[in-house]
mmCIF file of C-alpha atoms in Angstrom:
data_model
loop_
_atom_site.group_PDB
_atom_site.id
_atom_site.type_symbol
_atom_site.label_atom_id
_atom_site.label_comp_id
_atom_site.label_asym_id
_atom_site.label_seq_id
_atom_site.Cartn_x
_atom_site.Cartn_y
_atom_site.Cartn_z
ATOM 1 C CA GLN T 878 57.347 -36.435 22.194
ATOM 2 C CA ALA T 879 54.209 -34.649 21.891
ATOM 3 C CA ARG T 880 51.581 -36.951 20.810
ATOM 4 C CA ILE T 881 49.329 -35.746 17.755
ATOM 5 C CA VAL T 882 45.617 -36.342 18.393
ATOM 6 C CA ALA T 883 43.388 -36.214 15.123
ATOM 7 C CA PRO T 884 40.578 -33.668 15.504
ATOM 8 C CA THR T 885 37.318 -35.143 16.166
ATOM 9 C CA LEU T 886 34.812 -34.932 13.126
ATOM 10 C CA VAL T 887 31.540 -33.521 14.249
ATOM 11 C CA PRO T 888 28.572 -34.530 11.750
ATOM 12 C CA GLU T 889 27.173 -31.191 10.149
ATOM 13 C CA VAL T 890 23.667 -30.770 11.729
ATOM 14 C CA PRO T 891 21.114 -29.616 9.185
ATOM 15 C CA LYS T 892 19.472 -26.268 9.319
ATOM 16 C CA LEU T 893 15.976 -25.844 10.582
ATOM 17 C CA ILE T 894 13.590 -25.729 7.486
ATOM 18 C CA GLU T 895 12.672 -22.203 8.841
ATOM 19 C CA ASP T 896 16.440 -21.120 8.617
ATOM 20 C CA VAL T 897 16.691 -22.388 4.999
ATOM 21 C CA GLU T 898 16.830 -19.785 2.308
ATOM 22 C CA LEU T 899 15.663 -20.409 -1.178
ATOM 23 C CA ARG T 900 16.419 -18.070 -4.187
ATOM 24 C CA PHE T 901 13.893 -16.474 -6.268
ATOM 25 C CA PRO T 902 13.218 -18.409 -9.068
ATOM 26 C CA TRP T 903 12.141 -15.972 -11.930
ATOM 27 C CA ALA T 904 14.738 -14.001 -14.124
ATOM 28 C CA GLU T 905 14.255 -10.711 -15.039
ATOM 29 C CA GLU T 906 13.793 -11.372 -18.864
ATOM 30 C CA GLU T 907 11.194 -14.314 -17.998
ATOM 31 C CA MET T 908 9.241 -11.747 -15.800
ATOM 32 C CA ARG T 909 9.130 -8.913 -18.600
ATOM 33 C CA LEU T 910 8.259 -11.752 -21.234
ATOM 34 C CA VAL T 911 5.320 -12.991 -19.333
ATOM 35 C CA PHE T 912 4.051 -9.209 -18.626
ATOM 36 C CA GLN T 913 4.419 -8.260 -22.178
ATOM 37 C CA LYS T 914 2.171 -11.170 -23.428
ATOM 38 C CA PHE T 915 -0.610 -10.246 -21.155
ATOM 39 C CA ASP T 916 -0.271 -6.393 -21.665
ATOM 40 C CA THR T 917 -2.531 -7.008 -24.789
ATOM 41 C CA ASP T 918 -3.404 -3.354 -25.272
ATOM 42 C CA PHE T 919 0.133 -2.416 -24.690
ATOM 43 C CA ASP T 920 -0.529 0.371 -22.318
ATOM 44 C CA GLY T 921 1.995 -0.852 -19.836
ATOM 45 C CA GLU T 922 -0.450 -2.382 -17.480
ATOM 46 C CA VAL T 923 -2.145 -5.827 -16.787
ATOM 47 C CA HIS T 924 -5.334 -6.687 -14.956
ATOM 48 C CA LYS T 925 -5.173 -8.024 -11.572
ATOM 49 C CA ASP T 926 -7.664 -10.964 -12.662
ATOM 50 C CA ASP T 927 -4.838 -12.258 -15.134
ATOM 51 C CA MET T 928 -2.454 -12.849 -12.129
ATOM 52 C CA PRO T 929 -3.526 -16.540 -11.632
ATOM 53 C CA ALA T 930 -3.013 -17.190 -15.394
ATOM 54 C CA MET T 931 0.164 -15.386 -15.193
ATOM 55 C CA ILE T 932 1.363 -17.427 -12.263
ATOM 56 C CA LEU T 933 0.521 -20.672 -14.317
ATOM 57 C CA TYR T 934 2.289 -19.202 -17.499
ATOM 58 C CA LEU T 935 5.490 -18.722 -15.198
ATOM 59 C CA GLY T 936 5.091 -22.291 -14.499
ATOM 60 C CA ALA T 937 4.113 -22.220 -10.770
ATOM 61 C CA ARG T 938 1.183 -24.697 -9.484
ATOM 62 C CA LYS T 939 -2.269 -23.511 -9.503
ATOM 63 C CA SER T 940 -2.724 -21.134 -6.965
ATOM 64 C CA PRO T 941 -5.821 -21.429 -4.471
ATOM 65 C CA PRO T 942 -7.852 -18.027 -3.852
ATOM 66 C CA ASP T 943 -5.923 -17.097 -0.513
ATOM 67 C CA ALA T 944 -2.795 -16.899 -2.472
ATOM 68 C CA MET T 945 -4.553 -14.617 -5.094
ATOM 69 C CA ARG T 946 -5.774 -12.324 -2.410
ATOM 70 C CA LEU T 947 -2.642 -10.957 -2.242
ATOM 71 C CA VAL T 948 -2.926 -8.793 -5.105
ATOM 72 C CA GLU T 949 -6.310 -7.512 -3.596
ATOM 73 C CA VAL T 950 -4.009 -6.401 -0.602
ATOM 74 C CA GLN T 951 -1.507 -4.875 -2.546
ATOM 75 C CA THR T 952 -3.718 -2.650 -4.744
ATOM 76 C CA ARG T 953 -7.167 -1.404 -5.041
ATOM 77 C CA TYR T 954 -6.699 -0.856 -8.605
ATOM 78 C CA ALA T 955 -7.839 -2.978 -11.166
ATOM 79 C CA THR T 956 -4.477 -3.020 -13.024
ATOM 80 C CA LEU T 957 -0.842 -3.665 -12.248
ATOM 81 C CA ASN T 958 2.111 -1.879 -13.922
ATOM 82 C CA TYR T 959 5.413 -4.027 -14.420
ATOM 83 C CA GLU T 960 6.881 -2.924 -11.138
ATOM 84 C CA GLU T 961 3.689 -3.670 -9.186
ATOM 85 C CA PHE T 962 3.683 -7.162 -11.040
ATOM 86 C CA VAL T 963 7.226 -7.739 -9.807
ATOM 87 C CA GLU T 964 6.067 -6.809 -6.262
ATOM 88 C CA PHE T 965 3.382 -9.318 -6.482
ATOM 89 C CA LEU T 966 5.365 -12.001 -7.578
ATOM 90 C CA GLY T 967 7.723 -11.367 -4.604
ATOM 91 C CA LYS T 968 4.860 -11.635 -2.249
ATOM 92 C CA TYR T 969 3.462 -14.643 -3.996
ATOM 93 C CA ARG T 970 6.970 -16.328 -3.525
ATOM 94 C CA ASP T 971 6.907 -15.570 0.170
ATOM 95 C CA TRP T 972 3.513 -17.223 0.492
ATOM 96 C CA ASP T 973 4.483 -20.022 -1.828
ATOM 97 C CA VAL T 974 7.743 -20.680 0.154
ATOM 98 C CA ALA T 975 5.933 -20.804 3.394
ATOM 99 C CA LYS T 976 3.553 -23.424 2.087
ATOM 100 C CA LEU T 977 6.417 -25.390 0.618
ATOM 101 C CA ARG T 978 8.233 -25.447 4.155
ATOM 102 C CA GLU T 979 4.927 -26.458 5.772
ATOM 103 C CA GLU T 980 4.289 -29.311 3.401
ATOM 104 C CA PHE T 981 7.879 -30.495 3.279
ATOM 105 C CA LYS T 982 7.910 -30.879 7.358
ATOM 106 C CA ILE T 983 4.745 -32.958 6.918
ATOM 107 C CA ALA T 984 6.226 -35.172 4.497
ATOM 108 C CA ASP T 985 9.341 -35.507 6.475
ATOM 109 C CA LYS T 986 8.130 -38.207 8.838
ATOM 110 C CA ASP T 987 11.213 -38.640 10.733
ATOM 111 C CA GLY T 988 12.279 -34.962 10.897
ATOM 112 C CA GLY T 989 15.674 -35.450 9.725
ATOM 113 C CA GLY T 990 15.242 -32.662 7.159
ATOM 114 C CA PHE T 991 15.444 -35.014 4.039
ATOM 115 C CA LEU T 992 12.932 -36.737 1.729
ATOM 116 C CA ASP T 993 13.445 -40.126 0.457
ATOM 117 C CA PHE T 994 12.106 -40.981 -3.080
ATOM 118 C CA GLU T 995 8.883 -42.401 -1.882
ATOM 119 C CA GLU T 996 8.257 -39.485 0.261
ATOM 120 C CA LEU T 997 9.216 -36.946 -2.559
ATOM 121 C CA TYR T 998 6.824 -38.764 -5.099
ATOM 122 C CA THR T 999 4.037 -38.782 -2.807
ATOM 123 C CA LEU T 1000 4.484 -35.022 -1.995
ATOM 124 C CA LEU T 1001 4.826 -33.877 -5.569
ATOM 125 C CA LYS T 1002 1.429 -35.594 -6.232
ATOM 126 C CA GLU T 1003 -0.138 -33.951 -3.088
ATOM 127 C CA MET T 1004 1.034 -30.492 -4.315
ATOM 128 C CA GLY T 1005 -0.867 -30.925 -7.723
ATOM 129 C CA TYR T 1006 2.171 -32.044 -9.866
ATOM 130 C CA ALA T 1007 2.017 -35.263 -11.881
ATOM 131 C CA PRO T 1008 5.233 -36.351 -12.863
ATOM 132 C CA THR T 1009 5.644 -40.101 -14.046
ATOM 133 C CA LEU T 1010 8.033 -42.427 -12.103
ATOM 134 C CA GLN T 1011 10.638 -41.985 -14.974
ATOM 135 C CA SER T 1012 10.342 -38.102 -15.094
ATOM 136 C CA ALA T 1013 10.474 -38.078 -11.210
ATOM 137 C CA THR T 1014 13.659 -40.074 -11.133
ATOM 138 C CA GLU T 1015 15.079 -37.899 -13.891
ATOM 139 C CA ALA T 1016 14.339 -34.777 -11.790
ATOM 140 C CA MET T 1017 15.792 -36.325 -8.654
ATOM 141 C CA GLU T 1018 18.994 -37.447 -10.412
ATOM 142 C CA ALA T 1019 19.447 -33.937 -12.011
ATOM 143 C CA VAL T 1020 18.815 -31.782 -8.865
ATOM 144 C CA ASP T 1021 20.322 -34.419 -5.969
ATOM 145 C CA VAL T 1022 23.519 -32.411 -5.672
ATOM 146 C CA ASP T 1023 25.378 -34.620 -3.215
ATOM 147 C CA GLN T 1024 23.839 -37.883 -4.839
ATOM 148 C CA ASN T 1025 22.852 -39.343 -1.667
ATOM 149 C CA GLY T 1026 19.225 -40.364 -2.753
ATOM 150 C CA GLN T 1027 17.478 -37.792 -0.516
ATOM 151 C CA MET T 1028 16.269 -34.142 -1.015
ATOM 152 C CA ASP T 1029 16.708 -31.355 1.420
ATOM 153 C CA LEU T 1030 14.591 -28.563 1.070
ATOM 154 C CA VAL T 1031 16.939 -26.567 -1.284
ATOM 155 C CA GLU T 1032 17.191 -29.499 -3.586
ATOM 156 C CA PHE T 1033 13.314 -29.964 -3.368
ATOM 157 C CA ASP T 1034 12.817 -26.438 -4.519
ATOM 158 C CA GLY T 1035 15.102 -26.892 -7.511
ATOM 159 C CA LEU T 1036 13.316 -30.149 -8.134
ATOM 160 C CA ARG T 1037 10.398 -28.016 -8.461
ATOM 161 C CA GLU T 1038 12.098 -25.767 -10.656
ATOM 162 C CA TYR T 1039 13.220 -28.518 -13.099
ATOM 163 C CA LEU T 1040 9.463 -29.827 -13.302
ATOM 164 C CA ARG T 1041 8.331 -26.430 -13.836
ATOM 165 C CA LYS T 1042 10.711 -26.232 -17.181
ATOM 166 C CA THR T 1043 9.970 -29.801 -18.146
ATOM 167 C CA GLU T 1044 6.368 -29.806 -17.406
ATOM 168 C CA GLY T 1045 6.822 -33.183 -15.569
ATOM 169 C CA LEU T 1046 7.737 -35.077 -18.836
ATOM 170 C CA PRO T 1047 10.666 -37.272 -19.192
ATOM 171 C CA LYS T 1048 13.847 -35.688 -21.164
ATOM 172 C CA ALA T 1049 13.311 -37.614 -24.240
ATOM 173 C CA ASP T 1050 9.695 -36.432 -24.641
ATOM 174 C CA VAL T 1051 10.899 -32.648 -23.718
ATOM 175 C CA ALA T 1052 13.603 -33.006 -26.510
ATOM 176 C CA GLU T 1053 11.065 -34.324 -29.076
ATOM 177 C CA LEU T 1054 8.572 -31.462 -28.349
ATOM 178 C CA ARG T 1055 11.209 -28.990 -28.690
ATOM 179 C CA THR T 1056 12.198 -30.237 -31.945
ATOM 180 C CA LEU T 1057 8.578 -30.275 -33.153
ATOM 181 C CA TYR T 1058 7.941 -26.857 -31.714
ATOM 182 C CA ASP T 1059 11.096 -25.263 -33.348
ATOM 183 C CA LYS T 1060 9.850 -26.761 -36.793
ATOM 184 C CA ALA T 1061 6.300 -25.083 -36.174
ATOM 185 C CA THR T 1062 7.737 -21.782 -35.331
ATOM 186 C CA ASN T 1063 10.064 -21.578 -38.023
ATOM 187 C CA GLY T 1064 8.368 -19.029 -39.845
ATOM 188 C CA SER T 1065 6.856 -17.169 -36.844
ATOM 189 C CA ASP T 1066 7.912 -13.720 -35.495
ATOM 190 C CA ALA T 1067 10.967 -14.191 -33.601
ATOM 191 C CA THR T 1068 9.991 -11.700 -30.782
ATOM 192 C CA ASN T 1069 6.596 -13.920 -30.521
ATOM 193 C CA ARG T 1070 7.773 -17.488 -31.529
ATOM 194 C CA GLU T 1071 4.265 -18.649 -30.954
ATOM 195 C CA PRO T 1072 2.984 -21.219 -33.514
ATOM 196 C CA ALA T 1073 -0.295 -20.414 -35.216
ATOM 197 C CA ALA T 1074 -3.523 -22.588 -34.374
ATOM 198 C CA GLU T 1075 -3.168 -24.769 -37.477
ATOM 199 C CA GLU T 1076 0.691 -25.540 -36.618
ATOM 200 C CA VAL T 1077 -0.683 -26.334 -33.123
ATOM 201 C CA TRP T 1078 -3.367 -28.647 -34.508
ATOM 202 C CA ARG T 1079 -0.444 -30.364 -36.722
ATOM 203 C CA LEU T 1080 1.733 -30.859 -33.537
ATOM 204 C CA THR T 1081 -1.086 -32.489 -31.380
ATOM 205 C CA THR T 1082 -2.167 -34.603 -34.260
ATOM 206 C CA PHE T 1083 1.527 -35.895 -34.698
ATOM 207 C CA LEU T 1084 1.586 -36.499 -31.274
ATOM 208 C CA GLY T 1085 -1.445 -38.779 -31.213
ATOM 209 C CA TYR T 1086 -4.215 -36.191 -29.743
ATOM 210 C CA SER T 1087 -7.504 -35.929 -31.325
ATOM 211 C CA CYS T 1088 -8.860 -32.389 -31.604
ATOM 212 C CA GLY T 1089 -10.049 -30.175 -34.202
ATOM 213 C CA VAL T 1090 -8.275 -27.134 -35.897
ATOM 214 C CA GLN T 1091 -10.707 -24.663 -33.978
#
């Protein structure tokens, strides 16, 4: 009788950091809303000097001058239309991913393709994020797909996206801010939904910050 031999399970070898594909983080609606916000004269153009502010408004980290030179290379004109703005975001994303791979590899001390929580938290602070231990823990739990307590590059990029949406705040604080924001914008234009200056002052005062209404 033939003997049945169980197949040998070969552990999956992690991909090289350079081979890992990362998705584009911004949806069409999000990009259009930001473009419209900065198109203050409604001519279908935004000034290229606004690119740093628009990047921040989209939730990306503050960009150094070399990233903003991308728009100088892209066009010699002072303004960009929407299609050119999207093209710029694509170039910026390529730059950002290259930088992310480089920083991830430096933080990955043993070269295993994963970061533990201590490595992760240190890297986030070095990259300019300022999450608390609580918010970093919550973020890691939310995006650690296989729940192994480690982050690969794809999960880490997802964690940045998570922190982008929560501004590095714990979930409880985000929920409180959302409730207050919804109350403050109740009477605002539905297409704008930005609270008036007086409402912002009331919100910050309620949260314990000292500021003038101006």
